[in-house]
Amino acid sequence: MDNKEFQFKTNINCSGCEAAVKPYLDQEEAVCEWKVDTTNKDKILKVIAEGITEDQLIDIVEKAGFKAMPLTQSV
């Protein structure tokens, strides 16, 4: 399986929020890397993962107490 990039609009808006979600994303074996662009007005979370669905990633973020909404890919 290849790594896939997921992008979500979130309410993770500061380093404290990133620290709160970090253990949840870091403990998920399918997640290879992730980062949040807190300077973007939509607070974009990018996740590189393998063998996990978009819904499963949303569940992980929600367990950490935050919201994540998938960004639609525009052509």
PDB file of C-alpha atoms in Angstrom:
ATOM      1  CA  MET A   1       0.000   0.000   0.000  1.00  0.00           C
ATOM      2  CA  ASP A   2       1.108   3.510  -0.716  1.00  0.00           C
ATOM      3  CA  ASN A   3       1.009   6.432   1.644  1.00  0.00           C
ATOM      4  CA  LYS A   4      -1.926   8.734   1.098  1.00  0.00           C
ATOM      5  CA  GLU A   5      -2.243  12.400   2.021  1.00  0.00           C
ATOM      6  CA  PHE A   6      -5.390  13.541   3.797  1.00  0.00           C
ATOM      7  CA  GLN A   7      -6.306  17.178   4.440  1.00  0.00           C
ATOM      8  CA  PHE A   8      -8.821  18.434   6.961  1.00  0.00           C
ATOM      9  CA  LYS A   9     -10.164  21.795   8.062  1.00  0.00           C
ATOM     10  CA  THR A  10      -9.869  21.802  11.862  1.00  0.00           C
ATOM     11  CA  ASN A  11     -10.247  23.904  14.981  1.00  0.00           C
ATOM     12  CA  ILE A  12      -6.670  23.079  16.073  1.00  0.00           C
ATOM     13  CA  ASN A  13      -5.458  26.664  16.250  1.00  0.00           C
ATOM     14  CA  CYS A  14      -2.380  26.927  18.472  1.00  0.00           C
ATOM     15  CA  SER A  15       0.640  25.015  19.749  1.00  0.00           C
ATOM     16  CA  GLY A  16      -1.325  23.997  22.843  1.00  0.00           C
ATOM     17  CA  CYS A  17      -4.000  22.439  20.643  1.00  0.00           C
ATOM     18  CA  GLU A  18      -1.317  20.653  18.610  1.00  0.00           C
ATOM     19  CA  ALA A  19       0.181  19.291  21.833  1.00  0.00           C
ATOM     20  CA  ALA A  20      -3.261  17.995  22.875  1.00  0.00           C
ATOM     21  CA  VAL A  21      -3.846  16.110  19.606  1.00  0.00           C
ATOM     22  CA  LYS A  22      -0.221  14.912  19.268  1.00  0.00           C
ATOM     23  CA  PRO A  23      -0.482  11.758  21.425  1.00  0.00           C
ATOM     24  CA  TYR A  24      -3.586  10.630  19.566  1.00  0.00           C
ATOM     25  CA  LEU A  25      -2.065  10.951  16.094  1.00  0.00           C
ATOM     26  CA  ASP A  26       1.405   9.793  17.134  1.00  0.00           C
ATOM     27  CA  GLN A  27       0.117   6.547  18.680  1.00  0.00           C
ATOM     28  CA  GLU A  28      -1.760   5.569  15.500  1.00  0.00           C
ATOM     29  CA  GLU A  29       0.581   3.211  13.634  1.00  0.00           C
ATOM     30  CA  ALA A  30      -0.986   3.997  10.240  1.00  0.00           C
ATOM     31  CA  VAL A  31      -0.034   7.686  10.538  1.00  0.00           C
ATOM     32  CA  CYS A  32       3.411   8.329   9.044  1.00  0.00           C
ATOM     33  CA  GLU A  33       3.489  12.081   9.563  1.00  0.00           C
ATOM     34  CA  TRP A  34       1.175  14.979  10.271  1.00  0.00           C
ATOM     35  CA  LYS A  35       1.201  18.744  10.705  1.00  0.00           C
ATOM     36  CA  VAL A  36      -1.242  21.575  11.241  1.00  0.00           C
ATOM     37  CA  ASP A  37      -0.942  24.905   9.454  1.00  0.00           C
ATOM     38  CA  THR A  38      -2.178  27.187  12.223  1.00  0.00           C
ATOM     39  CA  THR A  39      -1.404  30.263  10.102  1.00  0.00           C
ATOM     40  CA  ASN A  40      -4.052  29.238   7.552  1.00  0.00           C
ATOM     41  CA  LYS A  41      -7.515  30.594   8.401  1.00  0.00           C
ATOM     42  CA  ASP A  42      -8.929  27.055   8.003  1.00  0.00           C
ATOM     43  CA  LYS A  43      -6.258  25.494  10.300  1.00  0.00           C
ATOM     44  CA  ILE A  44      -5.400  22.775   7.783  1.00  0.00           C
ATOM     45  CA  LEU A  45      -4.335  19.410   9.183  1.00  0.00           C
ATOM     46  CA  LYS A  46      -2.309  17.346   6.709  1.00  0.00           C
ATOM     47  CA  VAL A  47      -1.835  13.671   7.473  1.00  0.00           C
ATOM     48  CA  ILE A  48       0.320  11.210   5.540  1.00  0.00           C
ATOM     49  CA  ALA A  49      -0.927   7.718   6.368  1.00  0.00           C
ATOM     50  CA  GLU A  50      -1.193   4.188   5.058  1.00  0.00           C
ATOM     51  CA  GLY A  51      -4.033   1.729   5.588  1.00  0.00           C
ATOM     52  CA  ILE A  52      -6.433   4.075   7.351  1.00  0.00           C
ATOM     53  CA  THR A  53      -9.598   5.791   6.204  1.00  0.00           C
ATOM     54  CA  GLU A  54     -10.561   9.433   6.296  1.00  0.00           C
ATOM     55  CA  ASP A  55     -13.336   8.612   8.778  1.00  0.00           C
ATOM     56  CA  GLN A  56     -10.904   6.837  11.106  1.00  0.00           C
ATOM     57  CA  LEU A  57      -8.638   9.896  11.103  1.00  0.00           C
ATOM     58  CA  ILE A  58     -11.599  12.147  11.883  1.00  0.00           C
ATOM     59  CA  ASP A  59     -12.481   9.863  14.813  1.00  0.00           C
ATOM     60  CA  ILE A  60      -8.930  10.164  16.174  1.00  0.00           C
ATOM     61  CA  VAL A  61      -9.029  13.969  16.010  1.00  0.00           C
ATOM     62  CA  GLU A  62     -12.470  14.018  17.643  1.00  0.00           C
ATOM     63  CA  LYS A  63     -11.271  11.751  20.483  1.00  0.00           C
ATOM     64  CA  ALA A  64      -8.631  14.406  21.147  1.00  0.00           C
ATOM     65  CA  GLY A  65     -11.438  16.948  21.528  1.00  0.00           C
ATOM     66  CA  PHE A  66     -11.182  18.702  18.163  1.00  0.00           C
ATOM     67  CA  LYS A  67     -13.159  18.827  14.941  1.00  0.00           C
ATOM     68  CA  ALA A  68     -11.943  17.777  11.496  1.00  0.00           C
ATOM     69  CA  MET A  69     -13.770  18.197   8.225  1.00  0.00           C
ATOM     70  CA  PRO A  70     -12.341  16.743   5.013  1.00  0.00           C
ATOM     71  CA  LEU A  71     -11.230  19.227   2.387  1.00  0.00           C
ATOM     72  CA  THR A  72     -12.625  18.442  -1.023  1.00  0.00           C
ATOM     73  CA  GLN A  73     -10.041  18.103  -3.747  1.00  0.00           C
ATOM     74  CA  SER A  74     -10.614  20.649  -6.501  1.00  0.00           C
ATOM     75  CA  VAL A  75      -9.471  19.896 -10.042  1.00  0.00           C
TER      76      VAL A  75
END
